[in-house]
Amino acid sequence: MKASQSALNLIGRILIVTLFLPAGLSKLAGFEGALAYFASLGIPAPTFALIATIVIEIAGSMALLLGFQTRLVAIVMAIFTLLAAVTGHAYWAAPADAVFIAQLLFFKNIAVMGGLLVLASAGAGSFSIDGRKEAK
C-alpha cells in the first residue's frame, strides 16, 4: 500500500472510530439507562448484550485506531453493526411517525458496514501496528 493510501486508510479508521468510541463510552457512563433501553428493545440477556456492546465499541475502536488485528476487528464490528441495525433501527416495525428516522439510521449502519468490510479487505496500511508487523 502506498503512503498516500495508508494515510487515507488511517483517516478512514479515525472517522469510523468517531462513531463507535463515543457510543461505547456513553453506554459505559450511563450503564443503567442503556440497560433499560436494551431491555425495552426486547434484547435477550440485556446485561450481557450491553457489556458485549461496550467491549466491542470501545476495544474495537481502540484496535481500529491503532491498526491492531484490523481485518478481524473490522469483520467483528461489521457483524455487530448489522445486529445493531436490525435490533435498534427496525424501521419496518416502527410507528409511522418514527419510520423515516429509523430507516435513516438503519441504512447509516449498512453504509458503515460497507466501510468496515472494505477495511477488512484492505487491511490497516502501513500507519498501523499490523503494517509494522508486515514490514518486518
Tab-separated table of C-alpha atoms in Angstrom:
chain	number	residue	atom	x	y	z
A	1	MET	CA	0.000	0.000	0.000
A	2	LYS	CA	1.374	3.424	-0.949
A	3	ALA	CA	1.951	6.079	1.724
A	4	SER	CA	-0.988	8.147	0.423
A	5	GLN	CA	-3.261	5.095	0.589
A	6	SER	CA	-2.064	4.331	4.111
A	7	ALA	CA	-2.767	7.930	5.120
A	8	LEU	CA	-6.306	7.751	3.718
A	9	ASN	CA	-6.748	4.404	5.446
A	10	LEU	CA	-5.697	5.946	8.772
A	11	ILE	CA	-8.109	8.856	8.283
A	12	GLY	CA	-10.880	6.372	7.461
A	13	ARG	CA	-10.130	4.352	10.595
A	14	ILE	CA	-10.229	7.523	12.707
A	15	LEU	CA	-13.579	8.512	11.186
A	16	ILE	CA	-15.073	5.060	11.854
A	17	VAL	CA	-13.873	5.291	15.456
A	18	THR	CA	-15.725	8.614	15.867
A	19	LEU	CA	-18.962	6.647	15.614
A	20	PHE	CA	-18.179	3.700	17.880
A	21	LEU	CA	-15.937	5.051	20.662
A	22	PRO	CA	-18.260	7.818	21.922
A	23	ALA	CA	-21.197	5.386	21.735
A	24	GLY	CA	-19.360	2.831	23.877
A	25	LEU	CA	-18.161	5.422	26.397
A	26	SER	CA	-21.664	6.867	26.646
A	27	LYS	CA	-23.148	3.427	27.336
A	28	LEU	CA	-20.475	2.820	29.974
A	29	ALA	CA	-21.140	6.173	31.659
A	30	GLY	CA	-24.919	5.722	31.521
A	31	PHE	CA	-24.988	1.979	32.077
A	32	GLU	CA	-28.382	1.818	33.839
A	33	GLY	CA	-30.106	3.933	31.189
A	34	ALA	CA	-28.503	1.941	28.382
A	35	LEU	CA	-29.547	-1.279	30.089
A	36	ALA	CA	-33.152	-0.079	30.315
A	37	TYR	CA	-33.039	0.833	26.611
A	38	PHE	CA	-31.653	-2.596	25.659
A	39	ALA	CA	-34.369	-4.268	27.736
A	40	SER	CA	-37.043	-2.107	26.066
A	41	LEU	CA	-35.873	-3.399	22.679
A	42	GLY	CA	-36.537	-6.949	23.859
A	43	ILE	CA	-32.891	-7.954	23.530
A	44	PRO	CA	-32.334	-11.306	25.264
A	45	ALA	CA	-29.917	-11.176	28.232
A	46	PRO	CA	-29.732	-7.373	28.061
A	47	THR	CA	-26.959	-7.084	30.680
A	48	PHE	CA	-24.702	-9.458	28.761
A	49	ALA	CA	-25.621	-7.785	25.454
A	50	LEU	CA	-24.820	-4.346	26.868
A	51	ILE	CA	-21.460	-5.439	28.280
A	52	ALA	CA	-20.590	-7.119	24.972
A	53	THR	CA	-21.639	-3.972	23.106
A	54	ILE	CA	-19.479	-1.738	25.300
A	55	VAL	CA	-16.476	-4.044	24.867
A	56	ILE	CA	-16.937	-4.214	21.094
A	57	GLU	CA	-17.420	-0.464	20.729
A	58	ILE	CA	-14.524	0.585	22.979
A	59	ALA	CA	-11.975	-2.201	22.422
A	60	GLY	CA	-12.867	-2.441	18.735
A	61	SER	CA	-12.417	1.305	18.347
A	62	MET	CA	-9.023	1.229	20.013
A	63	ALA	CA	-7.933	-1.722	17.847
A	64	LEU	CA	-9.062	0.068	14.669
A	65	LEU	CA	-7.407	3.294	15.742
A	66	LEU	CA	-4.094	1.543	16.378
A	67	GLY	CA	-4.488	-0.757	13.395
A	68	PHE	CA	-4.255	-3.901	15.516
A	69	GLN	CA	-5.821	-7.104	14.112
A	70	THR	CA	-7.657	-4.745	11.778
A	71	ARG	CA	-9.128	-7.275	9.367
A	72	LEU	CA	-10.596	-9.437	12.140
A	73	VAL	CA	-11.823	-6.480	14.198
A	74	ALA	CA	-13.451	-4.887	11.135
A	75	ILE	CA	-15.356	-8.118	10.409
A	76	VAL	CA	-16.494	-8.434	14.037
A	77	MET	CA	-17.615	-4.799	14.039
A	78	ALA	CA	-19.431	-5.233	10.707
A	79	ILE	CA	-21.404	-8.171	12.142
A	80	PHE	CA	-22.073	-6.180	15.322
A	81	THR	CA	-23.263	-3.223	13.221
A	82	LEU	CA	-25.663	-5.453	11.305
A	83	LEU	CA	-27.092	-6.778	14.587
A	84	ALA	CA	-27.400	-3.212	15.893
A	85	ALA	CA	-29.195	-2.143	12.709
A	86	VAL	CA	-31.703	-4.980	12.905
A	87	THR	CA	-32.375	-4.721	16.651
A	88	GLY	CA	-32.057	-0.980	17.198
A	89	HIS	CA	-33.328	0.509	13.942
A	90	ALA	CA	-36.060	-1.871	12.772
A	91	TYR	CA	-37.856	0.705	10.632
A	92	TRP	CA	-40.238	-1.962	9.304
A	93	ALA	CA	-41.661	-2.321	12.829
A	94	ALA	CA	-41.509	1.364	13.803
A	95	PRO	CA	-44.595	3.537	14.301
A	96	ALA	CA	-45.429	5.632	11.229
A	97	ASP	CA	-44.035	8.837	12.751
A	98	ALA	CA	-40.684	7.144	13.506
A	99	VAL	CA	-40.130	5.227	10.246
A	100	PHE	CA	-38.095	7.939	8.498
A	101	ILE	CA	-35.504	8.304	11.287
A	102	ALA	CA	-35.326	4.554	11.954
A	103	GLN	CA	-34.820	3.871	8.246
A	104	LEU	CA	-32.147	6.568	8.003
A	105	LEU	CA	-30.275	5.073	10.974
A	106	PHE	CA	-30.686	1.538	9.628
A	107	PHE	CA	-29.122	2.446	6.289
A	108	LYS	CA	-26.421	4.504	8.019
A	109	ASN	CA	-25.444	1.277	9.761
A	110	ILE	CA	-25.485	-0.597	6.445
A	111	ALA	CA	-23.153	2.047	4.963
A	112	VAL	CA	-20.822	1.798	7.982
A	113	MET	CA	-20.754	-1.974	7.438
A	114	GLY	CA	-19.602	-1.286	3.890
A	115	GLY	CA	-16.700	0.785	5.172
A	116	LEU	CA	-15.778	-1.873	7.703
A	117	LEU	CA	-15.815	-4.603	5.055
A	118	VAL	CA	-13.594	-2.513	2.767
A	119	LEU	CA	-11.245	-2.075	5.733
A	120	ALA	CA	-11.332	-5.843	6.344
A	121	SER	CA	-10.374	-6.367	2.718
A	122	ALA	CA	-7.652	-3.703	2.520
A	123	GLY	CA	-6.121	-4.076	5.968
A	124	ALA	CA	-4.840	-1.192	8.051
A	125	GLY	CA	-1.996	0.046	5.855
A	126	SER	CA	1.489	0.961	6.949
A	127	PHE	CA	0.439	3.506	9.591
A	128	SER	CA	-0.635	0.771	11.997
A	129	ILE	CA	0.570	-1.998	14.273
A	130	ASP	CA	-0.457	-4.503	11.587
A	131	GLY	CA	1.560	-2.608	8.984
A	132	ARG	CA	4.651	-2.582	11.171
A	133	LYS	CA	4.339	-6.340	11.705
A	134	GLU	CA	4.096	-6.924	7.945
A	135	ALA	CA	7.167	-4.741	7.299
A	136	LYS	CA	9.369	-6.953	9.480
